[in-house]
Short mmCIF file of C-alpha atoms and ligand atoms in Angstrom, two decimals:
data_model
loop_
_atom_site.label_atom_id
_atom_site.label_comp_id
_atom_site.label_asym_id
_atom_site.label_seq_id
_atom_site.Cartn_x
_atom_site.Cartn_y
_atom_site.Cartn_z
CA MET A 1 327.58 188.48 82.14
CA ALA A 2 324.38 190.01 80.69
CA LYS A 3 322.00 187.63 77.80
CA GLU A 4 323.11 190.18 75.38
CA THR A 5 326.17 192.15 74.49
CA LEU A 6 327.91 194.38 72.20
CA THR A 7 331.74 193.73 71.28
CA VAL A 8 333.66 196.78 71.00
CA THR A 9 337.16 196.13 69.07
CA ASP A 10 339.46 199.66 70.36
CA ASN A 11 341.35 198.89 66.44
CA ARG A 12 344.02 201.39 68.82
CA THR A 13 345.00 198.80 70.94
CA GLY A 14 343.35 195.91 69.95
CA LYS A 15 341.56 195.13 73.22
CA THR A 16 337.76 194.02 73.10
CA TYR A 17 335.21 195.17 75.30
CA GLU A 18 331.56 193.83 76.08
CA ILE A 19 328.80 195.71 76.52
CA PRO A 20 325.73 195.02 78.00
CA ILE A 21 322.38 195.48 75.99
CA GLU A 22 319.74 196.02 77.70
CA HIS A 23 316.46 197.15 76.66
CA GLU A 24 317.60 197.07 72.83
CA ALA A 25 320.59 200.28 74.50
CA ILE A 26 323.80 200.29 76.12
CA ARG A 27 324.44 202.46 78.62
CA ALA A 28 326.99 205.56 77.90
CA THR A 29 328.76 205.29 80.91
CA GLU A 30 330.66 201.17 80.17
CA LEU A 31 331.96 203.56 77.28
CA ALA A 32 334.06 204.69 79.69
CA ARG A 33 335.88 201.70 80.30
CA ILE A 34 337.36 202.46 76.62
CA ARG A 35 340.42 204.79 77.43
CA VAL A 36 340.88 207.70 74.24
CA ARG A 37 344.08 207.78 76.02
CA PRO A 38 346.74 206.22 79.36
CA ASP A 39 345.65 209.06 81.58
CA GLY A 40 342.08 210.68 80.66
CA PRO A 41 338.77 210.59 80.98
CA GLY A 42 336.67 207.45 79.31
CA LEU A 43 335.46 207.71 75.11
CA LEU A 44 331.96 209.82 75.24
CA SER A 45 329.42 208.89 73.06
CA TYR A 46 328.20 212.60 71.67
CA ASP A 47 324.61 213.23 70.74
CA PRO A 48 323.91 216.54 69.74
CA ALA A 49 319.95 217.26 70.15
CA PHE A 50 319.74 213.79 71.65
CA MET A 51 318.78 211.79 68.64
CA ASN A 52 319.83 208.41 70.09
CA THR A 53 319.49 209.30 73.49
CA ALA A 54 317.60 207.27 75.74
CA SER A 55 317.07 210.15 79.39
CA CYS A 56 315.57 207.70 81.63
CA LYS A 57 313.36 204.17 81.79
CA SER A 58 309.76 205.21 81.59
CA ARG A 59 306.17 203.54 81.36
CA ILE A 60 303.74 206.53 81.11
CA THR A 61 303.84 206.92 77.62
CA PHE A 62 304.83 205.49 74.21
CA ILE A 63 305.14 205.45 70.78
CA ASP A 64 305.92 203.88 67.94
CA GLY A 65 307.03 207.19 64.89
CA ASP A 66 307.26 204.14 61.70
CA ARG A 67 303.56 202.98 62.58
CA GLY A 68 301.80 205.88 64.69
CA ILE A 69 301.42 204.52 67.87
CA LEU A 70 300.40 206.63 71.05
CA LEU A 71 299.75 204.74 73.93
CA TYR A 72 299.39 206.74 77.32
CA ARG A 73 300.45 204.01 79.48
CA GLY A 74 299.57 201.10 77.68
CA TYR A 75 296.04 202.82 76.52
CA PRO A 76 296.08 204.04 72.54
CA ILE A 77 294.99 207.51 72.38
CA GLU A 78 292.76 206.29 70.12
CA GLN A 79 290.34 205.20 72.42
CA LEU A 80 291.05 207.39 75.33
CA ALA A 81 290.45 210.83 72.94
CA GLU A 82 286.82 208.14 72.29
CA ARG A 83 286.17 207.21 75.58
CA SER A 84 288.23 209.70 78.52
CA THR A 85 287.56 212.80 79.93
CA TYR A 86 290.78 214.51 80.15
CA LEU A 87 290.87 214.52 83.62
CA GLU A 88 290.02 211.19 84.03
CA THR A 89 292.56 211.30 81.70
CA ALA A 90 295.66 213.27 83.43
CA TYR A 91 294.34 210.42 86.17
CA LEU A 92 295.59 207.32 83.98
CA LEU A 93 298.95 209.67 83.55
CA ILE A 94 300.19 210.02 86.68
CA LYS A 95 298.23 207.15 88.72
CA GLY A 96 298.91 204.78 86.60
CA GLU A 97 296.10 203.02 86.18
CA LEU A 98 291.95 204.28 84.95
CA PRO A 99 290.18 205.94 88.62
CA ASN A 100 287.09 203.58 88.77
CA ALA A 101 284.07 205.87 89.55
CA GLU A 102 284.64 206.45 93.64
CA HIS A 103 288.79 207.64 92.42
CA LEU A 104 288.07 209.34 89.16
CA ALA A 105 284.42 211.89 91.80
CA GLN A 106 287.74 212.05 94.61
CA TRP A 107 290.81 213.43 92.22
CA THR A 108 287.59 215.15 90.83
CA HIS A 109 286.53 216.89 93.39
CA ASN A 110 290.27 217.98 94.90
CA ILE A 111 291.52 219.65 91.80
CA THR A 112 288.24 221.24 91.44
CA MET A 113 288.69 222.63 94.82
CA HIS A 114 291.75 224.01 93.17
CA THR A 115 290.93 226.65 91.02
CA ILE A 116 290.69 229.91 92.84
CA VAL A 117 293.94 231.39 92.66
CA HIS A 118 295.26 233.35 95.34
CA GLU A 119 294.40 237.30 94.80
CA ASN A 120 297.86 237.92 95.02
CA ILE A 121 298.20 236.77 91.27
CA LYS A 122 295.69 238.34 89.61
CA ALA A 123 297.72 241.54 91.31
CA PHE A 124 301.40 240.53 90.35
CA MET A 125 299.52 239.99 86.16
CA ASP A 126 298.47 243.39 86.30
CA GLY A 127 301.61 243.76 86.27
CA PHE A 128 302.36 243.11 82.43
CA ARG A 129 301.65 245.64 79.44
CA TYR A 130 298.50 245.29 78.24
CA ASP A 131 300.12 243.99 75.20
CA ALA A 132 301.87 240.63 77.00
CA HIS A 133 301.95 237.45 75.04
CA PRO A 134 299.90 235.09 76.98
CA MET A 135 302.47 232.63 76.85
CA GLY A 136 305.11 234.64 77.91
CA MET A 137 302.52 236.06 81.80
CA LEU A 138 302.12 231.88 82.16
CA VAL A 139 305.31 230.91 82.43
CA ALA A 140 305.89 233.70 84.48
CA THR A 141 303.40 233.38 86.99
CA VAL A 142 303.20 229.27 86.99
CA GLY A 143 307.28 230.13 88.41
CA ALA A 144 305.35 233.13 91.14
CA LEU A 145 303.86 230.36 91.90
CA SER A 146 306.48 228.34 93.77
CA THR A 147 306.77 232.42 95.37
CA PHE A 148 303.20 231.32 97.26
CA TYR A 149 302.94 227.63 98.39
CA PRO A 150 306.69 227.34 99.66
CA ASP A 151 306.31 223.36 101.32
CA ALA A 152 306.35 222.65 97.24
CA LYS A 153 310.17 221.74 98.07
CA LEU A 154 309.32 218.98 100.08
CA ILE A 155 309.16 216.62 96.56
CA PHE A 156 310.44 214.07 99.24
CA ASP A 157 306.91 213.87 100.61
CA PRO A 158 304.49 212.33 99.08
CA GLU A 159 301.63 214.16 100.75
CA SER A 160 303.72 217.89 99.11
CA ARG A 161 303.42 215.95 95.64
CA ARG A 162 300.00 214.84 95.71
CA ILE A 163 298.87 218.30 96.46
CA GLN A 164 301.19 220.74 94.25
CA THR A 165 300.12 217.87 91.97
CA HIS A 166 296.07 219.35 92.35
CA ARG A 167 297.03 222.85 92.57
CA LEU A 168 299.00 222.67 88.84
CA LEU A 169 296.27 220.94 87.56
CA ALA A 170 293.57 223.30 88.58
CA LYS A 171 294.89 226.70 88.22
CA MET A 172 296.50 226.34 84.80
CA PRO A 173 293.11 226.96 83.35
CA THR A 174 292.60 230.28 86.28
CA ILE A 175 296.17 231.61 85.23
CA ALA A 176 295.18 231.52 81.62
CA ALA A 177 292.51 232.50 81.60
CA PHE A 178 293.64 235.50 83.91
CA ALA A 179 296.53 236.11 80.89
CA TYR A 180 293.37 236.63 77.72
CA ARG A 181 291.72 238.82 79.80
CA HIS A 182 294.42 241.48 80.92
CA ALA A 183 295.50 241.46 77.07
CA ILE A 184 291.69 242.58 76.17
CA GLY A 185 291.09 244.28 79.00
CA MET A 186 288.07 242.64 80.37
CA PRO A 187 287.89 241.20 84.03
CA TYR A 188 288.66 238.57 85.76
CA VAL A 189 286.36 235.78 85.81
CA TYR A 190 286.86 233.31 88.87
CA PRO A 191 285.96 229.48 88.43
CA ASP A 192 283.32 228.42 88.35
CA ASN A 193 283.21 224.93 90.17
CA ALA A 194 280.47 223.67 88.55
CA LEU A 195 281.67 223.17 85.18
CA SER A 196 283.56 220.84 83.67
CA TYR A 197 287.55 221.38 82.92
CA THR A 198 286.43 222.90 79.99
CA GLY A 199 283.39 223.77 80.64
CA ASN A 200 285.13 226.34 83.23
CA PHE A 201 288.02 227.42 81.45
CA LEU A 202 285.97 228.18 78.48
CA ASN A 203 283.53 230.94 81.42
CA MET A 204 286.65 231.70 83.17
CA MET A 205 288.07 232.73 79.01
CA PHE A 206 284.18 233.78 76.65
CA LYS A 207 281.19 235.03 80.22
CA ILE A 208 280.95 238.42 80.23
CA THR A 209 277.34 239.39 81.97
CA GLU A 210 275.57 236.80 81.72
CA LEU A 211 274.78 235.93 85.18
CA ARG A 212 276.20 231.80 85.30
CA TYR A 213 277.94 231.11 81.39
CA LYS A 214 276.46 228.12 79.14
CA PRO A 215 279.15 226.19 77.79
CA ASN A 216 278.15 225.18 73.92
CA PRO A 217 278.30 220.97 75.05
CA VAL A 218 279.64 219.87 71.16
CA LEU A 219 282.54 222.85 72.05
CA GLU A 220 283.07 221.54 75.67
CA ARG A 221 284.16 218.70 74.42
CA ALA A 222 286.25 218.34 71.24
CA LEU A 223 288.50 220.35 74.04
CA ASP A 224 288.65 218.13 76.39
CA VAL A 225 290.20 216.33 73.01
CA LEU A 226 292.05 218.08 72.08
CA PHE A 227 293.22 218.52 75.73
CA ILE A 228 293.49 214.68 75.98
CA LEU A 229 295.76 215.07 72.38
CA HIS A 230 298.10 216.65 73.91
CA ALA A 231 298.42 215.12 77.49
CA ASP A 232 301.64 213.47 77.14
CA HIS A 233 304.53 212.54 74.61
CA GLU A 234 307.48 211.13 76.25
CA GLN A 235 310.25 212.65 76.28
CA ASN A 236 309.65 215.98 73.71
CA CYS A 237 311.99 219.33 74.73
CA SER A 238 309.64 220.25 77.25
CA ALA A 239 309.19 216.56 79.55
CA ASN A 240 313.18 216.84 79.60
CA ALA A 241 313.22 220.16 80.78
CA MET A 242 311.30 219.80 83.43
CA ARG A 243 312.60 216.82 83.93
CA SER A 244 316.12 218.43 84.10
CA ILE A 245 315.12 221.15 86.40
CA GLY A 246 313.65 218.98 88.69
CA SER A 247 316.38 217.15 88.20
CA SER A 248 318.61 219.27 90.58
CA GLN A 249 316.18 218.69 93.74
CA ALA A 250 313.87 222.54 92.36
CA ASP A 251 310.26 222.63 93.38
CA PRO A 252 307.16 221.15 90.68
CA LEU A 253 305.78 224.89 90.15
CA SER A 254 309.35 226.36 88.42
CA ALA A 255 310.06 223.34 86.66
CA LEU A 256 306.97 223.43 85.15
CA ALA A 257 307.04 226.79 84.47
CA GLY A 258 310.65 226.00 82.85
CA ALA A 259 308.88 223.32 81.01
CA CYS A 260 306.62 225.84 79.81
CA ALA A 261 308.86 227.72 78.69
CA ALA A 262 310.52 225.11 76.59
CA LEU A 263 307.03 224.53 74.79
CA TYR A 264 306.88 227.59 74.03
CA GLY A 265 309.59 227.98 71.24
CA PRO A 266 307.34 227.42 67.17
CA LEU A 267 309.32 224.38 67.00
CA HIS A 268 307.30 223.13 70.05
CA GLY A 269 303.82 224.50 71.16
CA GLY A 270 304.56 227.28 69.49
CA ALA A 271 304.21 225.52 66.18
CA ASN A 272 299.87 225.70 66.34
CA GLU A 273 300.45 229.78 67.07
CA ALA A 274 302.76 229.63 63.77
CA VAL A 275 300.71 227.27 61.69
CA LEU A 276 298.53 229.93 62.04
CA ARG A 277 300.11 233.04 60.96
CA MET A 278 301.83 230.68 57.99
CA LEU A 279 298.61 229.09 56.70
CA GLN A 280 296.99 233.23 57.11
CA GLY A 281 299.74 234.67 55.08
CA ILE A 282 299.50 233.34 52.47
CA GLY A 283 295.94 233.91 52.07
CA SER A 284 294.94 231.91 49.62
CA VAL A 285 295.03 228.30 47.91
CA GLU A 286 296.52 230.38 44.58
CA HIS A 287 299.23 231.37 46.65
CA ILE A 288 300.25 227.70 48.17
CA PRO A 289 302.80 226.63 45.41
CA ASP A 290 304.42 229.48 45.66
CA TYR A 291 304.78 228.72 48.84
CA ILE A 292 305.95 225.31 49.12
CA LYS A 293 308.43 226.56 46.43
CA ARG A 294 309.67 228.43 49.31
CA VAL A 295 310.12 226.01 51.97
CA LYS A 296 311.89 223.46 49.44
CA ALA A 297 314.06 226.27 48.83
CA GLY A 298 314.40 226.18 52.76
CA GLU A 299 313.53 229.79 53.22
CA VAL A 300 310.64 229.26 55.15
CA ARG A 301 309.36 225.82 57.06
CA LEU A 302 306.01 224.43 56.32
CA MET A 303 305.13 225.01 60.60
CA GLY A 304 302.64 221.59 61.39
CA PHE A 305 304.90 219.69 59.62
CA GLY A 306 307.57 217.12 60.71
CA HIS A 307 307.90 215.34 64.12
CA ARG A 308 311.39 214.19 64.98
CA VAL A 309 309.10 210.56 66.25
CA TYR A 310 306.17 210.13 63.76
CA LYS A 311 307.66 209.54 59.87
CA ASN A 312 304.46 208.16 58.47
CA PHE A 313 301.69 210.26 60.75
CA ASP A 314 300.42 211.77 63.14
CA PRO A 315 297.64 209.75 65.33
CA ARG A 316 297.15 213.16 67.23
CA GLY A 317 296.47 214.14 63.65
CA LYS A 318 293.62 212.18 62.36
CA VAL A 319 291.46 211.95 65.48
CA ILE A 320 291.81 216.05 64.56
CA LYS A 321 290.65 216.39 61.85
CA LYS A 322 287.90 214.23 62.77
CA LEU A 323 286.71 216.57 65.12
CA ALA A 324 287.19 219.94 63.08
CA ASP A 325 283.99 219.28 61.59
CA GLN A 326 282.62 218.68 64.67
CA VAL A 327 283.44 221.70 66.05
CA PHE A 328 282.90 223.61 62.06
CA GLU A 329 279.28 222.48 62.23
CA VAL A 330 278.64 224.82 65.74
CA THR A 331 281.74 227.34 65.05
CA GLY A 332 280.60 227.41 60.66
CA ARG A 333 283.83 226.54 59.02
CA ASN A 334 287.36 228.15 59.36
CA PRO A 335 287.80 229.30 55.92
CA LEU A 336 291.64 229.13 56.31
CA LEU A 337 290.64 224.98 56.30
CA ASP A 338 290.75 225.10 52.41
CA ILE A 339 294.31 226.30 52.07
CA ALA A 340 295.69 224.15 54.39
CA LEU A 341 293.22 220.88 52.94
CA GLU A 342 295.12 221.36 49.78
CA LEU A 343 298.36 223.03 50.96
CA GLU A 344 298.73 219.29 52.77
CA ARG A 345 297.33 217.85 49.61
CA ILE A 346 300.13 219.64 48.18
CA ALA A 347 302.46 218.32 50.17
CA LEU A 348 302.04 214.51 50.40
CA GLU A 349 301.99 214.09 47.22
CA ASP A 350 305.44 216.66 46.53
CA ASP A 351 308.32 214.24 46.39
CA TYR A 352 310.52 216.30 48.64
CA PHE A 353 308.46 216.30 51.59
CA VAL A 354 307.51 212.36 51.36
CA LYS A 355 311.84 211.58 50.93
CA ARG A 356 311.69 213.63 54.25
CA LYS A 357 308.23 211.06 55.44
CA LEU A 358 307.22 215.02 57.10
CA TYR A 359 303.62 214.79 57.29
CA PRO A 360 301.36 216.91 59.53
CA ASN A 361 301.66 217.37 63.31
CA VAL A 362 298.78 218.07 66.01
CA ASP A 363 298.69 220.94 65.41
CA PHE A 364 298.39 221.45 62.26
CA TYR A 365 295.06 221.06 62.24
CA SER A 366 295.35 222.02 65.86
CA GLY A 367 295.01 226.03 65.39
CA ILE A 368 291.78 226.50 63.01
CA ILE A 369 289.43 224.49 65.56
CA TYR A 370 290.86 227.17 68.02
CA GLN A 371 290.44 230.42 65.73
CA ALA A 372 287.00 228.76 64.59
CA MET A 373 285.89 228.34 68.31
CA ASN A 374 287.37 232.47 69.05
CA PHE A 375 291.20 231.35 70.43
CA PRO A 376 292.91 234.22 69.84
CA VAL A 377 296.45 232.86 67.58
CA ASP A 378 298.59 233.41 70.40
CA MET A 379 296.87 231.72 73.18
CA PHE A 380 297.50 228.90 71.19
CA PRO A 381 300.68 228.12 72.77
CA VAL A 382 299.20 228.04 76.63
CA LEU A 383 296.55 225.85 75.26
CA PHE A 384 298.55 223.13 74.65
CA ALA A 385 300.57 223.98 77.65
CA ILE A 386 297.55 223.12 80.08
CA PRO A 387 296.95 220.16 79.29
CA ARG A 388 300.44 219.77 79.28
CA THR A 389 300.41 220.08 82.82
CA ALA A 390 298.65 216.67 83.25
CA GLY A 391 302.63 214.31 81.18
CA TRP A 392 304.55 217.13 82.26
CA ILE A 393 304.07 216.21 86.50
CA ALA A 394 303.66 212.91 85.57
CA GLN A 395 306.93 212.42 83.63
CA TRP A 396 308.28 214.72 87.01
CA LEU A 397 306.72 212.32 89.25
CA GLU A 398 308.07 209.21 87.47
CA MET A 399 311.43 211.61 87.62
CA VAL A 400 311.71 212.35 91.73
CA GLN A 401 310.40 208.64 92.09
CA ASP A 402 313.57 206.78 89.62
CA GLU A 403 316.71 206.00 91.98
CA GLU A 404 318.69 205.74 88.57
CA GLN A 405 317.97 209.70 88.32
CA ARG A 406 320.46 212.22 89.40
CA ILE A 407 321.70 216.19 88.78
CA ALA A 408 320.33 216.03 84.14
CA ARG A 409 324.98 216.89 83.51
CA PRO A 410 325.54 216.61 80.07
CA ARG A 411 329.52 216.38 79.01
CA GLN A 412 330.89 218.21 76.06
CA ILE A 413 333.22 217.77 73.92
CA TYR A 414 335.10 220.92 74.38
CA LEU A 415 337.86 222.74 71.11
CA GLY A 416 338.64 225.84 72.81
CA HIS A 417 341.69 227.34 73.63
CA ALA A 418 344.04 225.49 75.77
CA GLN A 419 344.99 227.54 79.51
CA ARG A 420 347.18 230.02 78.34
CA ASP A 421 347.52 233.36 79.72
CA TYR A 422 346.16 236.22 80.77
CA THR A 423 346.52 239.31 78.66
CA PRO A 424 346.84 242.61 80.05
CA ILE A 425 343.66 244.74 77.98
CA ASP A 426 347.15 246.86 76.19
CA LYS A 427 349.13 244.78 75.32
CA ARG A 428 345.59 243.46 72.90
CA PRO A 429 345.37 242.73 69.44
CA GLU A 430 343.39 245.40 66.96
CA PRO A 431 340.20 243.29 66.33
CA ARG A 432 339.59 242.00 63.38
CA GLY A 433 337.09 242.76 60.58
N1 ACO B 1 309.53 221.79 56.69
C1 ACO B 1 310.29 221.98 55.50
N2 ACO B 1 311.21 221.42 55.30
C2 ACO B 1 311.08 220.36 57.41
C3 ACO B 1 310.37 220.58 58.15
C4 ACO B 1 308.87 221.74 57.71
N3 ACO B 1 308.09 221.56 58.15
N4 ACO B 1 310.37 220.06 59.05
C5 ACO B 1 312.07 219.13 59.18
N5 ACO B 1 312.12 219.32 57.43
C6 ACO B 1 313.87 218.99 57.18
C7 ACO B 1 314.65 220.31 57.08
O1 ACO B 1 315.23 221.06 56.31
C8 ACO B 1 315.38 218.36 56.84
O2 ACO B 1 315.56 218.12 55.41
P1 ACO B 1 316.88 218.34 54.78
O3 ACO B 1 317.04 216.36 55.04
O4 ACO B 1 317.17 218.73 53.79
O5 ACO B 1 318.07 218.72 55.37
C9 ACO B 1 314.96 217.10 56.90
O6 ACO B 1 313.46 217.94 56.95
C10 ACO B 1 314.85 216.76 58.19
O7 ACO B 1 314.59 217.88 59.61
P2 ACO B 1 314.35 218.08 60.83
O8 ACO B 1 314.65 219.23 61.20
O9 ACO B 1 316.57 217.14 61.29
O10 ACO B 1 314.30 217.10 61.72
P3 ACO B 1 314.11 217.50 63.12
O11 ACO B 1 313.33 216.17 63.50
O12 ACO B 1 315.44 217.61 63.43
O13 ACO B 1 312.59 218.52 63.59
C11 ACO B 1 310.37 219.43 63.58
C12 ACO B 1 311.28 217.86 63.74
C13 ACO B 1 311.05 220.35 64.85
C14 ACO B 1 309.20 218.57 64.54
C15 ACO B 1 310.07 220.13 61.84
O14 ACO B 1 310.51 218.82 61.47
C16 ACO B 1 309.89 221.35 62.31
O15 ACO B 1 310.33 222.27 62.53
N6 ACO B 1 308.66 220.72 62.01
C17 ACO B 1 307.99 222.67 62.43
C18 ACO B 1 307.67 222.69 63.28
C19 ACO B 1 306.71 222.76 63.97
O16 ACO B 1 305.51 221.72 63.41
N7 ACO B 1 306.72 221.34 65.57
C20 ACO B 1 305.56 221.66 65.64
C21 ACO B 1 306.00 219.68 66.40
S1 ACO B 1 304.93 218.41 66.86
C22 ACO B 1 304.53 219.14 68.42
O17 ACO B 1 305.56 219.90 69.25
C23 ACO B 1 303.68 219.18 69.60
#
């Protein structure tokens, strides 16, 4: 018998059940011991959108939403943003510990050596329309990667998992940059392996005719910090998609395409793009009160505000705000910043937002920085997907090796028709309305 239990009494039968509590949770399957009908299935728990259901045990990322704490493998996000690099943080997330100098050098080398994509990927990308959204191109091209690497199917082979990890981390920036270059009709730029992870990404995005692209070190570092902040966020919508797809034993490249698709939506990784479009739509500080009125009337959302988990502040938002100043010193101030600052000021004093615990999230300011760095707005979700690759892989690796996991298959509460006989077409009633 577990030390801590929850006692549940079924008022219909008077029966009492002792349900073990472990890690501050009960197993939903324990509820199945409670019979709803003598011949029927056991009691289900109903939790649309997983508001209060843990789907796994994890050792990767910890969030305390009330206190605004985010830890990767125990390390506070603020310390990693200050002192680590994206590739080191990716190592930490994926392998569980910070690397020593030798391991970091080997890891960096392994990822750098996989940055080139097969030439057919270029031909594949050429097939997209000139105005294709780069996130759509990313989703499709990452999915197509699995056709280039059929060995990715060997998900129980540690060596295959290791190689897919290097491939994904290395090729995401290349595919992302190619999507952008396709959209603007510029030639694709091959990776420059002498540059850092983010320096090379800037090179593939923005190189024109110069022999060697030299990234601005402030912007290169700012992008690296943004990548650290976006690297993982425990069981969010896209991590859940990665795990759910992976649970059918699909290869990680296909699963990651699905995770990218989940990230695309405006309530998740598409929020940074939605924030920018919202700020552009508001246009000037005088229009803010009107916009707030529309938010409160439920006509629109204040994009970049609110979070399923953070109910106090988003620690990533605080780091980003500081970063913005450093970036604007190089790029000049983004005029949208004034609108964002005023919007934040008004919202934080307004009862509607205070009551609902709505605070700026990571994406409220990230778009303004990206725009100042010359990234077009439709690249913003892509800029989220690149670093989140580390988190998706870490989540997938944990899931594949977790003996408790099986194919993800939720139950449902069926409210449709009971069994009925097929009606021939000439006997069916006229459609109503
Ligand atoms: N603007 C206005 N009202 C909001 C907002 C918002 N951004 N977010 C939540 N609310 C209100 C809801 O209308 C609801 O009010 P009600 O109780 O009167 O009906 C209440 O706050 C609770 O909102 P839910 O939608 O139930 O909260 P949930 O946890 O499901 O949603 C989410 C979280 C999706 C992030 C939501 O806050 C939102 O849509 N934010 C804007 C989009 C955004 O910035 N997404 C990025 C999230 S961070 C990330 O993915 C990196």
